[in-house]
Short mmCIF file of N, CA and C in Angstrom, two decimals:
data_model
loop_
_atom_site.label_atom_id
_atom_site.label_comp_id
_atom_site.label_asym_id
_atom_site.label_seq_id
_atom_site.Cartn_x
_atom_site.Cartn_y
_atom_site.Cartn_z
N MET A 1 140.55 119.15 129.16
CA MET A 1 141.59 118.27 128.66
C MET A 1 140.94 117.19 127.80
N LYS A 2 141.52 116.88 126.69
CA LYS A 2 140.97 115.89 125.78
C LYS A 2 141.32 114.48 126.27
N ALA A 3 140.48 113.54 125.93
CA ALA A 3 140.70 112.14 126.32
C ALA A 3 141.97 111.60 125.67
N GLU A 4 142.27 112.04 124.47
CA GLU A 4 143.47 111.59 123.77
C GLU A 4 144.73 112.01 124.52
N THR A 5 144.72 113.23 125.04
CA THR A 5 145.86 113.73 125.81
C THR A 5 146.05 112.91 127.09
N VAL A 6 144.95 112.64 127.77
CA VAL A 6 145.01 111.84 129.01
C VAL A 6 145.54 110.45 128.69
N TYR A 7 145.06 109.86 127.62
CA TYR A 7 145.51 108.52 127.22
C TYR A 7 147.01 108.52 126.95
N ASN A 8 147.51 109.51 126.24
CA ASN A 8 148.94 109.58 125.93
C ASN A 8 149.78 109.75 127.19
N VAL A 9 149.28 110.54 128.15
CA VAL A 9 150.01 110.73 129.40
C VAL A 9 150.06 109.43 130.18
N ILE A 10 148.94 108.72 130.25
CA ILE A 10 148.90 107.45 130.98
C ILE A 10 149.83 106.43 130.33
N GLN A 11 149.88 106.39 129.01
CA GLN A 11 150.76 105.45 128.32
C GLN A 11 152.23 105.76 128.58
N ALA A 12 152.55 106.98 128.89
CA ALA A 12 153.94 107.38 129.15
C ALA A 12 154.38 107.03 130.57
N LEU A 13 153.44 106.71 131.45
CA LEU A 13 153.79 106.38 132.84
C LEU A 13 154.49 105.04 132.92
N SER A 14 155.31 104.88 133.96
CA SER A 14 155.93 103.58 134.20
C SER A 14 154.88 102.64 134.79
N SER A 15 155.19 101.36 134.85
CA SER A 15 154.21 100.39 135.34
C SER A 15 153.87 100.63 136.81
N ASP A 16 154.87 101.04 137.61
CA ASP A 16 154.60 101.33 139.02
C ASP A 16 153.65 102.52 139.17
N GLU A 17 153.87 103.54 138.36
CA GLU A 17 153.01 104.72 138.41
C GLU A 17 151.60 104.41 137.91
N LYS A 18 151.48 103.51 136.93
CA LYS A 18 150.16 103.10 136.46
C LYS A 18 149.41 102.37 137.56
N LEU A 19 150.10 101.49 138.29
CA LEU A 19 149.46 100.77 139.39
C LEU A 19 149.01 101.74 140.48
N ARG A 20 149.83 102.73 140.76
CA ARG A 20 149.49 103.73 141.77
C ARG A 20 148.27 104.55 141.32
N LEU A 21 148.21 104.89 140.04
CA LEU A 21 147.07 105.63 139.50
C LEU A 21 145.79 104.81 139.61
N HIS A 22 145.88 103.53 139.27
CA HIS A 22 144.72 102.67 139.37
C HIS A 22 144.25 102.54 140.81
N ALA A 23 145.20 102.50 141.75
CA ALA A 23 144.84 102.44 143.17
C ALA A 23 144.12 103.71 143.60
N MET A 24 144.59 104.86 143.12
CA MET A 24 143.95 106.14 143.45
C MET A 24 142.52 106.20 142.90
N LEU A 25 142.34 105.66 141.69
CA LEU A 25 141.03 105.70 141.06
C LEU A 25 140.10 104.61 141.58
N GLY A 26 140.67 103.64 142.28
CA GLY A 26 139.86 102.54 142.80
C GLY A 26 139.50 101.52 141.73
N VAL A 27 140.33 101.40 140.74
CA VAL A 27 140.08 100.48 139.64
C VAL A 27 140.92 99.23 139.87
N THR A 28 140.30 98.06 139.72
CA THR A 28 141.07 96.83 139.83
C THR A 28 141.61 96.49 138.44
N VAL A 29 142.85 96.10 138.41
CA VAL A 29 143.52 95.81 137.15
C VAL A 29 143.90 94.34 137.13
N VAL A 30 143.56 93.69 136.05
CA VAL A 30 143.94 92.30 135.86
C VAL A 30 145.14 92.29 134.94
N CYS A 31 146.22 91.77 135.43
CA CYS A 31 147.45 91.72 134.65
C CYS A 31 147.55 90.35 133.99
N ASP A 32 147.46 90.32 132.69
CA ASP A 32 147.56 89.05 131.99
C ASP A 32 148.74 89.10 131.04
N LYS A 33 149.92 89.09 131.63
CA LYS A 33 151.13 89.05 130.82
C LYS A 33 151.36 87.60 130.42
N LYS A 34 151.51 87.39 129.15
CA LYS A 34 151.74 86.06 128.64
C LYS A 34 153.24 85.84 128.52
N PRO A 35 153.70 84.64 128.85
CA PRO A 35 155.13 84.39 128.67
C PRO A 35 155.49 84.45 127.19
N ARG A 36 156.59 85.08 126.93
CA ARG A 36 157.01 85.23 125.54
C ARG A 36 157.66 83.94 125.06
N LYS A 37 157.36 83.61 123.83
CA LYS A 37 157.96 82.42 123.24
C LYS A 37 159.38 82.74 122.81
N ARG A 38 160.23 81.78 122.99
CA ARG A 38 161.62 81.96 122.60
C ARG A 38 161.73 81.89 121.08
N LYS A 39 162.39 82.85 120.50
CA LYS A 39 162.56 82.87 119.05
C LYS A 39 163.58 81.82 118.65
N ARG A 40 163.23 81.09 117.61
CA ARG A 40 164.16 80.08 117.12
C ARG A 40 165.13 80.69 116.13
N LYS A 41 166.32 80.16 116.14
CA LYS A 41 167.34 80.62 115.23
C LYS A 41 167.04 80.07 113.84
N ARG A 42 167.05 80.94 112.86
CA ARG A 42 166.80 80.51 111.48
C ARG A 42 168.12 80.16 110.82
N ILE A 43 168.07 79.06 110.07
CA ILE A 43 169.27 78.65 109.34
C ILE A 43 168.91 78.52 107.87
N SER A 44 169.92 78.57 107.05
CA SER A 44 169.68 78.47 105.61
C SER A 44 169.52 77.00 105.21
N VAL A 45 169.01 76.78 104.02
CA VAL A 45 168.81 75.43 103.51
C VAL A 45 170.16 74.73 103.35
N ALA A 46 171.14 75.44 102.86
CA ALA A 46 172.47 74.85 102.66
C ALA A 46 173.07 74.43 103.99
N SER A 47 172.93 75.27 104.99
CA SER A 47 173.46 74.95 106.31
C SER A 47 172.73 73.74 106.91
N ALA A 48 171.42 73.67 106.71
CA ALA A 48 170.64 72.54 107.22
C ALA A 48 171.06 71.24 106.53
N MET A 49 171.28 71.31 105.22
CA MET A 49 171.71 70.12 104.48
C MET A 49 173.09 69.67 104.95
N ASP A 50 174.01 70.60 105.17
CA ASP A 50 175.34 70.26 105.65
C ASP A 50 175.26 69.58 107.01
N ASP A 51 174.46 70.11 107.90
CA ASP A 51 174.30 69.52 109.23
C ASP A 51 173.69 68.12 109.14
N LEU A 52 172.67 67.97 108.31
CA LEU A 52 172.00 66.68 108.15
C LEU A 52 172.96 65.65 107.58
N LEU A 53 173.70 66.01 106.55
CA LEU A 53 174.66 65.07 105.96
C LEU A 53 175.78 64.72 106.93
N ALA A 54 176.24 65.70 107.68
CA ALA A 54 177.32 65.44 108.63
C ALA A 54 176.85 64.50 109.74
N LYS A 55 175.65 64.68 110.22
CA LYS A 55 175.14 63.82 111.30
C LYS A 55 174.80 62.43 110.79
N THR A 56 174.36 62.33 109.52
CA THR A 56 173.96 61.04 108.97
C THR A 56 175.16 60.17 108.63
N PHE A 57 176.16 60.73 107.99
CA PHE A 57 177.26 59.93 107.48
C PHE A 57 178.49 59.89 108.40
N ASN A 58 178.50 60.61 109.49
CA ASN A 58 179.64 60.58 110.40
C ASN A 58 179.34 59.79 111.66
N LYS A 59 178.44 58.84 111.58
CA LYS A 59 178.13 58.03 112.77
C LYS A 59 179.16 56.98 113.02
#
């Protein structure tokens, strides 16, 4: 069996099955999942100007 085939099969496993495989092989796995940053909503320049003018002059 080629290493590429094994790699593709392992990538297709679910996370639980990957953990089980690592336990069978006796490999310790360090999980370093980083928290995802929240995507900011993009607005147009015209919309930003309208908001800025509305907040500035409607006080």
